[in-house]
Short mmCIF file of C-alpha atoms in Angstrom, two decimals:
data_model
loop_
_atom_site.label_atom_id
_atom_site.label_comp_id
_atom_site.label_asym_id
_atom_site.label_seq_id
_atom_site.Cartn_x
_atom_site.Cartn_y
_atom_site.Cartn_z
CA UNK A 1 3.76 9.13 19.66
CA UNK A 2 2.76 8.77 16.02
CA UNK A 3 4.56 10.56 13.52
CA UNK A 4 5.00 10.84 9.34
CA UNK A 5 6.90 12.51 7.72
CA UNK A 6 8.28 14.47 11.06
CA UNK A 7 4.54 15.43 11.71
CA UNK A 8 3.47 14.56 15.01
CA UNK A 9 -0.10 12.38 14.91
CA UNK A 10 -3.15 13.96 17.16
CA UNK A 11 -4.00 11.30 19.55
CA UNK A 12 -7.37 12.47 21.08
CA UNK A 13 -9.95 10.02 19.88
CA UNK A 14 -11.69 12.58 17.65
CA UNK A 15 -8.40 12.53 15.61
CA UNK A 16 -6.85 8.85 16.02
CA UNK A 17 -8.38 5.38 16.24
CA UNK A 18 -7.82 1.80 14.92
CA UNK A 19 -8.46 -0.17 11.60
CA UNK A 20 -11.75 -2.34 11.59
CA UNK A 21 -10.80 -6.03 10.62
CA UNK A 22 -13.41 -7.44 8.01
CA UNK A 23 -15.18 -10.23 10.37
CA UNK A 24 -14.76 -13.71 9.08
CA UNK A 25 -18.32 -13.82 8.98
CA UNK A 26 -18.04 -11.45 5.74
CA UNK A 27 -15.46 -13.00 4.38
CA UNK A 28 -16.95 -15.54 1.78
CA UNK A 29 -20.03 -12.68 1.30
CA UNK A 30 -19.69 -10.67 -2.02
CA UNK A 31 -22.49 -8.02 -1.34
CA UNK A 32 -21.38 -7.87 2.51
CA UNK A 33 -17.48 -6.77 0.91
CA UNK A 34 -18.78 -4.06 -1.43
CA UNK A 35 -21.26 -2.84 0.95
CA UNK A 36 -18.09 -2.31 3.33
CA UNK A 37 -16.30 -0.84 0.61
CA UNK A 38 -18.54 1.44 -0.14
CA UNK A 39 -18.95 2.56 3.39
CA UNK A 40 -15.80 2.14 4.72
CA UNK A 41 -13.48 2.31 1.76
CA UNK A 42 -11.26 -0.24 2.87
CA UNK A 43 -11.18 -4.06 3.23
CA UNK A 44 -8.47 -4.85 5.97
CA UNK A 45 -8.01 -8.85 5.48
CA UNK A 46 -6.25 -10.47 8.31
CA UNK A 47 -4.50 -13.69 7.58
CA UNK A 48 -5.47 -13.48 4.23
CA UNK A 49 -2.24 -14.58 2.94
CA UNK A 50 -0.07 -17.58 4.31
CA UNK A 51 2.47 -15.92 6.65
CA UNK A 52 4.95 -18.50 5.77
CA UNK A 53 5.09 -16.85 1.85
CA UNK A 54 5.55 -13.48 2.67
CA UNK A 55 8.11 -14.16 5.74
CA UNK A 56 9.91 -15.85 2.39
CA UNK A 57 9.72 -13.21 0.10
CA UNK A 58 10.82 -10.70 2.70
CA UNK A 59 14.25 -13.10 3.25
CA UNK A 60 14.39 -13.34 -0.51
CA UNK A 61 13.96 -9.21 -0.70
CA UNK A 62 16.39 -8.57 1.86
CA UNK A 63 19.13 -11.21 0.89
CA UNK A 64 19.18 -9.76 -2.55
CA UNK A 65 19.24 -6.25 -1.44
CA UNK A 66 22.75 -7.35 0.87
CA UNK A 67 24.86 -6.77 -1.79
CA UNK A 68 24.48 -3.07 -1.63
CA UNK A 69 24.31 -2.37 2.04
CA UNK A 70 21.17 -2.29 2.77
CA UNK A 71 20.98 -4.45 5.78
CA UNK A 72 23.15 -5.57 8.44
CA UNK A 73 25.58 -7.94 7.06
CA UNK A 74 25.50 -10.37 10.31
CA UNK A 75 21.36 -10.38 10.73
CA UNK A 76 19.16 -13.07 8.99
CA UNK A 77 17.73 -11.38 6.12
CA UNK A 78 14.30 -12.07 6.89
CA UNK A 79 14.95 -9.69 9.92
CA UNK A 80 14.99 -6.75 7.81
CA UNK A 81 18.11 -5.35 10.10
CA UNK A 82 19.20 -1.69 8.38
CA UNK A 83 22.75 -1.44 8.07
CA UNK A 84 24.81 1.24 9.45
CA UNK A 85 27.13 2.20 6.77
CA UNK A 86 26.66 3.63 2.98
CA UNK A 87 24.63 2.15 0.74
CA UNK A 88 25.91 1.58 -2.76
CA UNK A 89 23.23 3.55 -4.83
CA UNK A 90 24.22 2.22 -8.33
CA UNK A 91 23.73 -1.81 -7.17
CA UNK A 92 20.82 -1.14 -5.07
CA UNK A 93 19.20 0.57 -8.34
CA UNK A 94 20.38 -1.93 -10.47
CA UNK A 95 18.95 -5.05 -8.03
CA UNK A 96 15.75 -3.82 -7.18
CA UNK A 97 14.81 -2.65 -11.04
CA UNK A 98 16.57 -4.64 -12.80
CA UNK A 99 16.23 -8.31 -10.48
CA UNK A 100 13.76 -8.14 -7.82
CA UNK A 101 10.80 -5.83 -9.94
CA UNK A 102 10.55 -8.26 -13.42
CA UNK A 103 11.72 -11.24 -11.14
CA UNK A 104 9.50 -14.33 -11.18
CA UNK A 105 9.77 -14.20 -7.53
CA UNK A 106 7.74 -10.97 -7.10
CA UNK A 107 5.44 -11.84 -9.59
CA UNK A 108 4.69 -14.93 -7.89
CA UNK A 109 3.64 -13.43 -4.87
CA UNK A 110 1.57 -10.74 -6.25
CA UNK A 111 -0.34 -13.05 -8.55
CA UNK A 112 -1.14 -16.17 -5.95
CA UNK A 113 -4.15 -17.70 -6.34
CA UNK A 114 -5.27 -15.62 -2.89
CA UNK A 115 -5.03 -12.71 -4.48
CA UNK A 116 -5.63 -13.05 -8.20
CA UNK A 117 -8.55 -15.61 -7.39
CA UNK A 118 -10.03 -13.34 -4.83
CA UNK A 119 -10.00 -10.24 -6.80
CA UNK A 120 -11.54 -11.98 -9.81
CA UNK A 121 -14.64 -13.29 -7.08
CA UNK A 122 -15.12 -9.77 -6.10
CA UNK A 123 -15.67 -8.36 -9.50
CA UNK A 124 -17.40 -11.62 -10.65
CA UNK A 125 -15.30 -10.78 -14.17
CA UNK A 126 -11.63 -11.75 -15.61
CA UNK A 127 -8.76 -9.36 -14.19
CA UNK A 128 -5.86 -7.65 -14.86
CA UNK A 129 -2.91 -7.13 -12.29
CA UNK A 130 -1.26 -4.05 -13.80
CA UNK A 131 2.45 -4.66 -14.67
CA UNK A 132 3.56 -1.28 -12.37
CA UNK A 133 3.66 -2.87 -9.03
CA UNK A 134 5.61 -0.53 -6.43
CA UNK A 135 7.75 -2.39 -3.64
CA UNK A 136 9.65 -0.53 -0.78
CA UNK A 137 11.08 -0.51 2.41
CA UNK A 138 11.86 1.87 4.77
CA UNK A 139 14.67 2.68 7.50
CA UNK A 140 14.22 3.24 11.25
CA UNK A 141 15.03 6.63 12.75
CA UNK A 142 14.58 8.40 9.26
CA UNK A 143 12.21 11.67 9.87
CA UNK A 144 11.35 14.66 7.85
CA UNK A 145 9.13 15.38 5.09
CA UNK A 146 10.18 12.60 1.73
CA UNK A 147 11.27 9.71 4.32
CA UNK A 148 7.07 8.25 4.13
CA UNK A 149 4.45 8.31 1.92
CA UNK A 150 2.66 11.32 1.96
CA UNK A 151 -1.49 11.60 1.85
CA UNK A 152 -2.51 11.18 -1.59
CA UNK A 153 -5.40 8.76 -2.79
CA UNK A 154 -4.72 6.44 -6.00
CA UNK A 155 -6.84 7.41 -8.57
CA UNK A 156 -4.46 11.14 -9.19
CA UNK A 157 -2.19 8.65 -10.66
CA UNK A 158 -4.52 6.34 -12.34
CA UNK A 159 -6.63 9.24 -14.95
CA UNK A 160 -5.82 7.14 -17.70
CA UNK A 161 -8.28 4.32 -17.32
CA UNK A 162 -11.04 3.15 -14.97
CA UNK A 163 -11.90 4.48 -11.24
CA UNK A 164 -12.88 1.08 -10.15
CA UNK A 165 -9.78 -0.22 -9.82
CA UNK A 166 -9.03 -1.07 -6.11
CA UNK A 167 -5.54 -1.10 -4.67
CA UNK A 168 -3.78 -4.36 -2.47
CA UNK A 169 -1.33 -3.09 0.18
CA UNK A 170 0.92 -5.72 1.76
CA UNK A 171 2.93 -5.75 4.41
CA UNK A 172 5.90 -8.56 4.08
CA UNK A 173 6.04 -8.98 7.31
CA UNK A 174 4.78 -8.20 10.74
CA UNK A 175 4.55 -4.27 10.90
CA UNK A 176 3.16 -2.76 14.22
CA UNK A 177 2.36 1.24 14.10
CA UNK A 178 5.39 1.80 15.02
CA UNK A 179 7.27 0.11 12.24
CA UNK A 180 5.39 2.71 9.56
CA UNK A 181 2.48 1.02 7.89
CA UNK A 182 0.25 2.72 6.38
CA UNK A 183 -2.83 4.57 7.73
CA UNK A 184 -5.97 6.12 6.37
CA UNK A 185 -8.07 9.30 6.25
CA UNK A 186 -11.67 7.71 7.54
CA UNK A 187 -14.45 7.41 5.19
CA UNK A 188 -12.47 10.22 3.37
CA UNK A 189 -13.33 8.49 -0.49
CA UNK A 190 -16.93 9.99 -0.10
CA UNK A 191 -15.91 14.20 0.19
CA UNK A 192 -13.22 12.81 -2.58
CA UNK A 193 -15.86 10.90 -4.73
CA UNK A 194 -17.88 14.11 -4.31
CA UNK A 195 -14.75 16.19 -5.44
CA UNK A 196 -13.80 14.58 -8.39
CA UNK A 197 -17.44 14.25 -9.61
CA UNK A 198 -17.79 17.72 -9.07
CA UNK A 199 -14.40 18.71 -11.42
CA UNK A 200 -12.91 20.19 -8.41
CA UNK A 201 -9.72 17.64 -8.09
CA UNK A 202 -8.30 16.81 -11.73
CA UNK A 203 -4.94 18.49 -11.28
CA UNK A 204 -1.41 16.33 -12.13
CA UNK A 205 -0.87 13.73 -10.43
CA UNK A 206 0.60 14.96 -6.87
CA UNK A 207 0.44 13.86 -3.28
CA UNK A 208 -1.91 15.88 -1.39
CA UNK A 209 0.16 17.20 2.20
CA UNK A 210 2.61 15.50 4.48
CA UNK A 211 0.86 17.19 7.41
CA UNK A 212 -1.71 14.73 8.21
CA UNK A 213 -2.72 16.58 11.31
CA UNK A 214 -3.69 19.46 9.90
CA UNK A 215 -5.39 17.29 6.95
CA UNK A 216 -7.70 15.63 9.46
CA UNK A 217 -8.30 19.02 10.77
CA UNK A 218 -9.54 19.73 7.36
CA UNK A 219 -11.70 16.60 6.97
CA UNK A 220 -12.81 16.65 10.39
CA UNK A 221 -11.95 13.08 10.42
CA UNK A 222 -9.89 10.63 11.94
CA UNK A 223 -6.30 8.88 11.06
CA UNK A 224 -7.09 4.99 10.87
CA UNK A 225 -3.81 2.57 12.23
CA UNK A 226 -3.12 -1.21 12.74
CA UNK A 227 -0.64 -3.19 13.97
CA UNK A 228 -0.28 -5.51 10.92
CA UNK A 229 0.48 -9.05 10.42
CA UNK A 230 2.76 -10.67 8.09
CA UNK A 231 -0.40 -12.42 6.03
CA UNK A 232 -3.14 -9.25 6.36
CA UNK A 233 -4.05 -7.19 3.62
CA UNK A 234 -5.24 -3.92 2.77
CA UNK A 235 -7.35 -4.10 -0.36
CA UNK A 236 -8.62 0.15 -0.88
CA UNK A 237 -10.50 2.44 -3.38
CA UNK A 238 -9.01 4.27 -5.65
CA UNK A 239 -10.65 7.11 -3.74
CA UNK A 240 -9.77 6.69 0.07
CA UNK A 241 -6.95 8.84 1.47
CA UNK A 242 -4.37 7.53 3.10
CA UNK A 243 -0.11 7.83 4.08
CA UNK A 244 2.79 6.26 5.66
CA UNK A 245 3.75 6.02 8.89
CA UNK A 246 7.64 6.91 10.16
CA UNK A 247 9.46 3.90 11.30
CA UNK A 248 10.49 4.67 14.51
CA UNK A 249 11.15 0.62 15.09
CA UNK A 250 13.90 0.50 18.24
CA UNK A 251 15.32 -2.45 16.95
CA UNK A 252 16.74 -1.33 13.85
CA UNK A 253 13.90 -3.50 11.53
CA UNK A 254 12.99 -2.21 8.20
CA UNK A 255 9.46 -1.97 6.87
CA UNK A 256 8.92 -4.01 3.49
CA UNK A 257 5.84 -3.70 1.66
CA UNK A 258 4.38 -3.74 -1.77
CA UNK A 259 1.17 -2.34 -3.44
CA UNK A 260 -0.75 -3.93 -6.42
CA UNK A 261 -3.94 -2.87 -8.67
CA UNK A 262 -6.30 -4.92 -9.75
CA UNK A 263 -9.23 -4.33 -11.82
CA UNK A 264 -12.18 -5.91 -14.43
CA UNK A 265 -10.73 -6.37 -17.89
CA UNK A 266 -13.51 -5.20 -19.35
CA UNK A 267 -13.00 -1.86 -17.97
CA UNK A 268 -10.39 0.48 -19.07
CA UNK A 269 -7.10 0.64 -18.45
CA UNK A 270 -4.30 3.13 -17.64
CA UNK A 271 -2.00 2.23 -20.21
CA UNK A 272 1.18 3.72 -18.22
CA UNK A 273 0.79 0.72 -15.44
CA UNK A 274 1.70 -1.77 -18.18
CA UNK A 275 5.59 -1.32 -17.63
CA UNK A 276 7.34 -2.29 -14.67
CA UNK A 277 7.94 0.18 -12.06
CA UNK A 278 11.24 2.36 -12.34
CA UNK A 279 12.88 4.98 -10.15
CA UNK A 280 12.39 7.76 -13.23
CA UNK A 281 8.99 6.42 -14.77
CA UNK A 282 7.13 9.70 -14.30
CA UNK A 283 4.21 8.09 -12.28
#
């Protein structure tokens, strides 16, 4: 049983199926990518990132989150283990904005040559990672609408500069359905490229439901999933809609995962994604 945000997943095959892996033999194959894209919305990358570096950054994460409560203290960081009692609200706040967001660390990771390099091969230009890069985590048996990410697609955040920026979601570290990655709405950027090129969906900047049932009722369409591997990517339109899964993980593991823009210099850009990311930013 599937479930975000307390919403219960439809799991007849009209209404559920799996993630297509980009085949190796597409890999090194520019027009093969954006004709995928286009299609498909989504790139999912598998091993496209040494496992090794992101198991590392997830220890790192973790062991500076410890301080606060936020995992187990007797667990191995890298395990992700929730604690059980309060967390301390004012250090966690004060780590993860003020540490682990400007840190060289997670800068490091989300500029490595396998990401920067391959972004600036797909657009065949010079790019720009924008500053506002968004890392969480989330806790096992948490339900109820606010506890994932709700459907929304990028770009309602993004007005301020260009549509073709495309979005890198990473999981640090292995994160099976069940854990609470993320899925998404199939082939659901071309009714949304449609949409917005009709004026029908410039409103503020909102999420659009946290009843993904009923929104691939809507769409007639189904909810994409994967069992992800510490090392795959998501790279996404700007235009694709998609969510978070609950973590419904039995062994008490957290999810961890960031997501980073990337775009053509040349292009414009949203000038509110050039400050780091902050609990009260307004984005």
């Amino acid at each position: 049983m599937y479930e975000s945000n307390g919403y219960v997943l439809d799991e007849s095959p009209a209404r559920l199926g799996r993630l297509e892996p980009t085949p190796m033999s597409e890999r090194g194959d520019r027009d093969a990518l954006w004709t995928r894209l286009r299609r498909d919305g989504y790139l999912y990358l598998t091993n496209h990132l040494d496992p090794e570096v992101v198991w590392e950054f997830r220890r790192y994460y973790f062991a500076a989150l410890a301080a606060a409560g936020v995992t187990a203290p007797d667990a191995d960081p890298r395990d992700g283990i929730a604690g059980s009692g309060s967390i301390d609200r004012g250090a966690y706040r004060r780590i993860l904005y003020d540490e682990i967001v400007p840190g060289d660390e997670y800068q490091a990771l989300c500029a490595a040559p396998a990401i920067r390099d391959f972004f600036a091969w797909l657009f065949e230009d010079e790019v720009h990672l924008h500053r506002r890069k968004i890392i969480r985590h989330t806790v096992p048996g948490e339900a109820g609408i606010g506890t994932a990410t709700q459907a929304h697609y990028d770009l309602v955040y993004l007005r301020e500069g260009s549509d073709r920026v495309l979005s890198m979601w990473i999981p640090l570290g292995d994160t099976p359905i069940e854990r609470g990655g993320l899925a998404y709405l199939e082939r659901s950027h071309h009714r949304v490229l449609a949409d917005e090129a009709a004026g029908k969906l410039k409103r503020p900047a909102a999420s659009i439901t946290a009843d993904l049932p009923a929104l691939a009722e809507e769409y007639d369409s189904r909810w994409l999933l994967a069992d992800y591997a510490a090392g795959d990517v998501m790279v996404h339109s700007a235009h694709i809609i998609h969510a978070g899964l609950d973590n419904t993980d039995t062994e008490g593991r957290m999810r961890l995962s960031t997501d980073i823009r990337y775009q053509r210099v040349s292009d414009p850009i949203d000038w509110r994604w050039q400050e780091h990311w902050r609990w009260d930013d307004g984005l």
